[in-house]
Amino acid sequence: LGFGLPPAAWQHLTEADLIVAVGTRLNEITTQGYRLPKAPVPSQPLIHIHPDPAQIGRVFDTTVRIVADVVPFLEALAARTPAPSEGRGWQNRLHTAVLELARWTSSDAPDGVDFGHVVAALSDQLPPDAVLAMDAGNFGGWLHRHFPFRSTHLLLGAISGAMGLGTPAAVAAALR
């Protein structure tokens, strides 16, 4: 979930009746201080999918543990077509909230740089198969919140604020 989660997003997420955590170690940052899911016993059933079995159940009681590589797991899951659900109210409310949070409107930045303009320019100029490499820092929130990622984009970034990854990640992406 990251840093700076807006209260409205928190409210929607805590209303979930199931948490499916895919590829995350469920650390302090991604769980908002071990509050979602609630540690050590989550309020909702928790399904945790991670390639490292040592990460599953490390902090949280887990209802279902799945040790799997994330990409093949998600591809197999996406290949299954679920039956239409009558109870889509929460899903629709959450989708609306995500769109609302992602909306950016121009403002006057005190230092003269509104990073929303940078993200808007990136989204207008980058091809659908772009690889984005970024370093750690508060500036990352602009990209995470406002860039319209597609399934064909690839984001290379640090975990838990490790600085210094941006340039080597960009060089590695260019070489690949």
mmCIF file of C-alpha atoms in Angstrom:
data_model
loop_
_atom_site.group_PDB
_atom_site.id
_atom_site.type_symbol
_atom_site.label_atom_id
_atom_site.label_comp_id
_atom_site.label_asym_id
_atom_site.label_seq_id
_atom_site.Cartn_x
_atom_site.Cartn_y
_atom_site.Cartn_z
ATOM 1 C CA LEU A 1 0.000 0.000 0.000
ATOM 2 C CA GLY A 2 2.967 2.313 0.425
ATOM 3 C CA PHE A 3 3.421 5.690 2.054
ATOM 4 C CA GLY A 4 0.750 8.370 2.333
ATOM 5 C CA LEU A 5 -2.353 6.254 1.855
ATOM 6 C CA PRO A 6 -5.320 8.652 1.751
ATOM 7 C CA PRO A 7 -7.948 8.086 4.479
ATOM 8 C CA ALA A 8 -10.665 7.392 1.888
ATOM 9 C CA ALA A 9 -8.593 4.560 0.411
ATOM 10 C CA TRP A 10 -7.951 3.153 3.889
ATOM 11 C CA GLN A 11 -11.675 3.104 4.611
ATOM 12 C CA HIS A 12 -12.494 1.211 1.418
ATOM 13 C CA LEU A 13 -9.732 -1.342 1.938
ATOM 14 C CA THR A 14 -10.673 -2.108 5.540
ATOM 15 C CA GLU A 15 -14.177 -3.022 4.311
ATOM 16 C CA ALA A 16 -12.789 -5.954 2.295
ATOM 17 C CA ASP A 17 -13.992 -9.391 3.398
ATOM 18 C CA LEU A 18 -10.845 -11.122 2.064
ATOM 19 C CA ILE A 19 -7.220 -10.095 1.577
ATOM 20 C CA VAL A 20 -5.218 -11.715 -1.213
ATOM 21 C CA ALA A 21 -1.581 -10.637 -0.904
ATOM 22 C CA VAL A 22 0.387 -11.507 -4.040
ATOM 23 C CA GLY A 23 4.163 -11.120 -4.186
ATOM 24 C CA THR A 24 4.443 -8.894 -1.130
ATOM 25 C CA ARG A 25 6.423 -9.685 1.982
ATOM 26 C CA LEU A 26 3.719 -7.900 4.015
ATOM 27 C CA ASN A 27 6.227 -5.670 5.776
ATOM 28 C CA GLU A 28 5.576 -2.607 7.927
ATOM 29 C CA ILE A 29 5.203 -0.240 4.972
ATOM 30 C CA THR A 30 2.962 -2.383 2.789
ATOM 31 C CA THR A 31 0.647 -3.180 5.707
ATOM 32 C CA GLN A 32 0.394 0.375 7.046
ATOM 33 C CA GLY A 33 2.187 -0.508 10.264
ATOM 34 C CA TYR A 34 0.828 -4.069 10.425
ATOM 35 C CA ARG A 35 -2.768 -2.780 10.473
ATOM 36 C CA LEU A 36 -3.990 -4.181 7.113
ATOM 37 C CA PRO A 37 -3.955 -7.048 7.511
ATOM 38 C CA LYS A 38 -4.032 -6.717 11.265
ATOM 39 C CA ALA A 39 -1.116 -8.499 12.938
ATOM 40 C CA PRO A 40 -0.761 -11.162 14.048
ATOM 41 C CA VAL A 41 -4.371 -12.273 13.472
ATOM 42 C CA PRO A 42 -6.015 -10.538 10.504
ATOM 43 C CA SER A 43 -9.640 -9.416 10.756
ATOM 44 C CA GLN A 44 -10.265 -10.883 7.300
ATOM 45 C CA PRO A 45 -9.131 -14.228 5.901
ATOM 46 C CA LEU A 46 -5.658 -13.839 4.375
ATOM 47 C CA ILE A 47 -4.427 -15.651 1.283
ATOM 48 C CA HIS A 48 -0.697 -15.056 0.849
ATOM 49 C CA ILE A 49 1.097 -15.914 -2.394
ATOM 50 C CA HIS A 50 4.884 -15.495 -2.422
ATOM 51 C CA PRO A 51 7.819 -17.342 -4.015
ATOM 52 C CA ASP A 52 9.721 -17.549 -0.706
ATOM 53 C CA PRO A 53 7.988 -19.875 1.788
ATOM 54 C CA ALA A 54 9.834 -18.168 4.659
ATOM 55 C CA GLN A 55 7.823 -14.982 4.019
ATOM 56 C CA ILE A 56 4.420 -16.669 4.305
ATOM 57 C CA GLY A 57 3.106 -16.791 7.864
ATOM 58 C CA ARG A 58 6.166 -14.951 9.177
ATOM 59 C CA VAL A 59 4.089 -12.197 10.811
ATOM 60 C CA PHE A 60 0.459 -13.063 10.103
ATOM 61 C CA ASP A 61 -1.788 -16.040 10.662
ATOM 62 C CA THR A 62 -2.510 -17.028 7.093
ATOM 63 C CA THR A 63 -5.692 -18.783 5.983
ATOM 64 C CA VAL A 64 -4.206 -20.063 2.707
ATOM 65 C CA ARG A 65 -0.479 -20.226 1.919
ATOM 66 C CA ILE A 66 0.641 -20.545 -1.686
ATOM 67 C CA VAL A 67 4.307 -20.759 -2.609
ATOM 68 C CA ALA A 68 4.517 -19.753 -6.260
ATOM 69 C CA ASP A 69 6.269 -17.491 -8.724
ATOM 70 C CA VAL A 70 4.019 -14.468 -8.929
ATOM 71 C CA VAL A 71 3.811 -13.894 -12.699
ATOM 72 C CA PRO A 72 2.827 -17.476 -13.678
ATOM 73 C CA PHE A 73 0.400 -17.561 -10.747
ATOM 74 C CA LEU A 74 -1.328 -14.346 -11.852
ATOM 75 C CA GLU A 75 -1.379 -15.484 -15.494
ATOM 76 C CA ALA A 76 -3.086 -18.735 -14.492
ATOM 77 C CA LEU A 77 -5.531 -16.842 -12.289
ATOM 78 C CA ALA A 78 -6.334 -14.365 -15.078
ATOM 79 C CA ALA A 79 -7.016 -17.232 -17.479
ATOM 80 C CA ARG A 80 -9.943 -18.319 -15.334
ATOM 81 C CA THR A 81 -13.183 -16.491 -15.989
ATOM 82 C CA PRO A 82 -15.251 -16.080 -12.826
ATOM 83 C CA ALA A 83 -19.014 -16.227 -12.896
ATOM 84 C CA PRO A 84 -20.657 -12.780 -12.773
ATOM 85 C CA SER A 85 -21.189 -11.606 -9.227
ATOM 86 C CA GLU A 86 -24.271 -9.912 -7.866
ATOM 87 C CA GLY A 87 -22.338 -8.248 -5.031
ATOM 88 C CA ARG A 88 -20.221 -5.824 -7.033
ATOM 89 C CA GLY A 89 -21.083 -2.731 -4.974
ATOM 90 C CA TRP A 90 -17.825 -2.709 -3.007
ATOM 91 C CA GLN A 91 -15.795 -3.396 -6.137
ATOM 92 C CA ASN A 92 -17.462 -0.498 -7.957
ATOM 93 C CA ARG A 93 -16.950 1.850 -4.979
ATOM 94 C CA LEU A 94 -13.267 0.881 -4.789
ATOM 95 C CA HIS A 95 -12.764 1.351 -8.535
ATOM 96 C CA THR A 96 -14.368 4.802 -8.347
ATOM 97 C CA ALA A 97 -12.140 5.700 -5.389
ATOM 98 C CA VAL A 98 -9.011 4.597 -7.295
ATOM 99 C CA LEU A 99 -9.975 6.708 -10.301
ATOM 100 C CA GLU A 100 -10.627 9.673 -8.008
ATOM 101 C CA LEU A 101 -7.226 9.319 -6.322
ATOM 102 C CA ALA A 102 -5.447 8.963 -9.675
ATOM 103 C CA ARG A 103 -6.965 12.168 -11.065
ATOM 104 C CA TRP A 104 -4.463 15.001 -11.208
ATOM 105 C CA THR A 105 -5.233 18.669 -11.585
ATOM 106 C CA SER A 106 -2.593 21.291 -12.187
ATOM 107 C CA SER A 107 -1.586 23.537 -9.319
ATOM 108 C CA ASP A 108 1.016 26.182 -8.622
ATOM 109 C CA ALA A 109 3.967 24.500 -6.955
ATOM 110 C CA PRO A 110 5.914 26.692 -4.513
ATOM 111 C CA ASP A 111 9.236 25.730 -6.130
ATOM 112 C CA GLY A 112 7.951 26.057 -9.679
ATOM 113 C CA VAL A 113 7.831 22.314 -10.440
ATOM 114 C CA ASP A 114 4.537 20.468 -10.364
ATOM 115 C CA PHE A 115 5.513 16.823 -10.759
ATOM 116 C CA GLY A 116 2.037 16.090 -12.058
ATOM 117 C CA HIS A 117 3.136 17.791 -15.299
ATOM 118 C CA VAL A 118 6.094 15.402 -15.520
ATOM 119 C CA VAL A 119 3.869 12.347 -15.012
ATOM 120 C CA ALA A 120 1.302 13.680 -17.506
ATOM 121 C CA ALA A 121 4.059 14.177 -20.100
ATOM 122 C CA LEU A 122 5.364 10.660 -19.480
ATOM 123 C CA SER A 123 1.922 9.141 -19.898
ATOM 124 C CA ASP A 124 1.456 11.058 -23.178
ATOM 125 C CA GLN A 125 4.877 10.174 -24.621
ATOM 126 C CA LEU A 126 5.829 6.693 -23.460
ATOM 127 C CA PRO A 127 5.034 3.687 -25.634
ATOM 128 C CA PRO A 128 2.818 0.908 -24.266
ATOM 129 C CA ASP A 129 5.862 -1.323 -23.665
ATOM 130 C CA ALA A 130 7.920 1.285 -21.796
ATOM 131 C CA VAL A 131 10.195 0.291 -18.936
ATOM 132 C CA LEU A 132 10.229 2.867 -16.147
ATOM 133 C CA ALA A 133 13.181 2.892 -13.731
ATOM 134 C CA MET A 134 13.026 4.992 -10.597
ATOM 135 C CA ASP A 135 14.923 5.652 -7.441
ATOM 136 C CA ALA A 136 13.532 5.842 -3.918
ATOM 137 C CA GLY A 137 12.074 9.058 -2.583
ATOM 138 C CA ASN A 138 8.860 10.961 -2.018
ATOM 139 C CA PHE A 139 8.758 11.887 -5.705
ATOM 140 C CA GLY A 140 7.834 8.274 -6.445
ATOM 141 C CA GLY A 141 4.346 8.861 -5.106
ATOM 142 C CA TRP A 142 3.562 11.022 -8.131
ATOM 143 C CA LEU A 143 4.340 8.193 -10.535
ATOM 144 C CA HIS A 144 2.647 5.513 -8.436
ATOM 145 C CA ARG A 145 -0.514 7.557 -7.954
ATOM 146 C CA HIS A 146 -0.964 9.306 -11.295
ATOM 147 C CA PHE A 147 0.734 7.266 -14.028
ATOM 148 C CA PRO A 148 -1.788 5.096 -15.899
ATOM 149 C CA PHE A 149 0.170 1.839 -15.818
ATOM 150 C CA ARG A 150 -0.793 -0.842 -18.305
ATOM 151 C CA SER A 151 -0.085 -4.534 -18.061
ATOM 152 C CA THR A 152 2.542 -4.050 -20.789
ATOM 153 C CA HIS A 153 4.571 -1.522 -18.754
ATOM 154 C CA LEU A 154 7.406 -2.585 -16.504
ATOM 155 C CA LEU A 155 8.419 -0.640 -13.393
ATOM 156 C CA LEU A 156 11.860 -1.127 -11.860
ATOM 157 C CA GLY A 157 12.047 0.341 -8.381
ATOM 158 C CA ALA A 158 13.445 -0.152 -4.912
ATOM 159 C CA ILE A 159 11.755 -2.014 -2.101
ATOM 160 C CA SER A 160 11.248 -0.154 1.171
ATOM 161 C CA GLY A 161 13.117 2.986 0.207
ATOM 162 C CA ALA A 162 16.539 1.623 -0.746
ATOM 163 C CA MET A 163 18.184 4.541 -2.529
ATOM 164 C CA GLY A 164 20.504 4.427 -5.512
ATOM 165 C CA LEU A 165 18.652 1.973 -7.750
ATOM 166 C CA GLY A 166 17.333 4.386 -10.416
ATOM 167 C CA THR A 167 20.375 4.819 -12.622
ATOM 168 C CA PRO A 168 21.662 1.222 -12.558
ATOM 169 C CA ALA A 169 18.103 -0.040 -13.166
ATOM 170 C CA ALA A 170 17.773 2.255 -16.184
ATOM 171 C CA VAL A 171 21.140 1.101 -17.551
ATOM 172 C CA ALA A 172 20.192 -2.566 -17.042
ATOM 173 C CA ALA A 173 16.824 -1.999 -18.757
ATOM 174 C CA ALA A 174 18.540 -0.329 -21.706
ATOM 175 C CA LEU A 175 21.000 -3.208 -22.031
ATOM 176 C CA ARG A 176 18.172 -5.756 -21.983
#
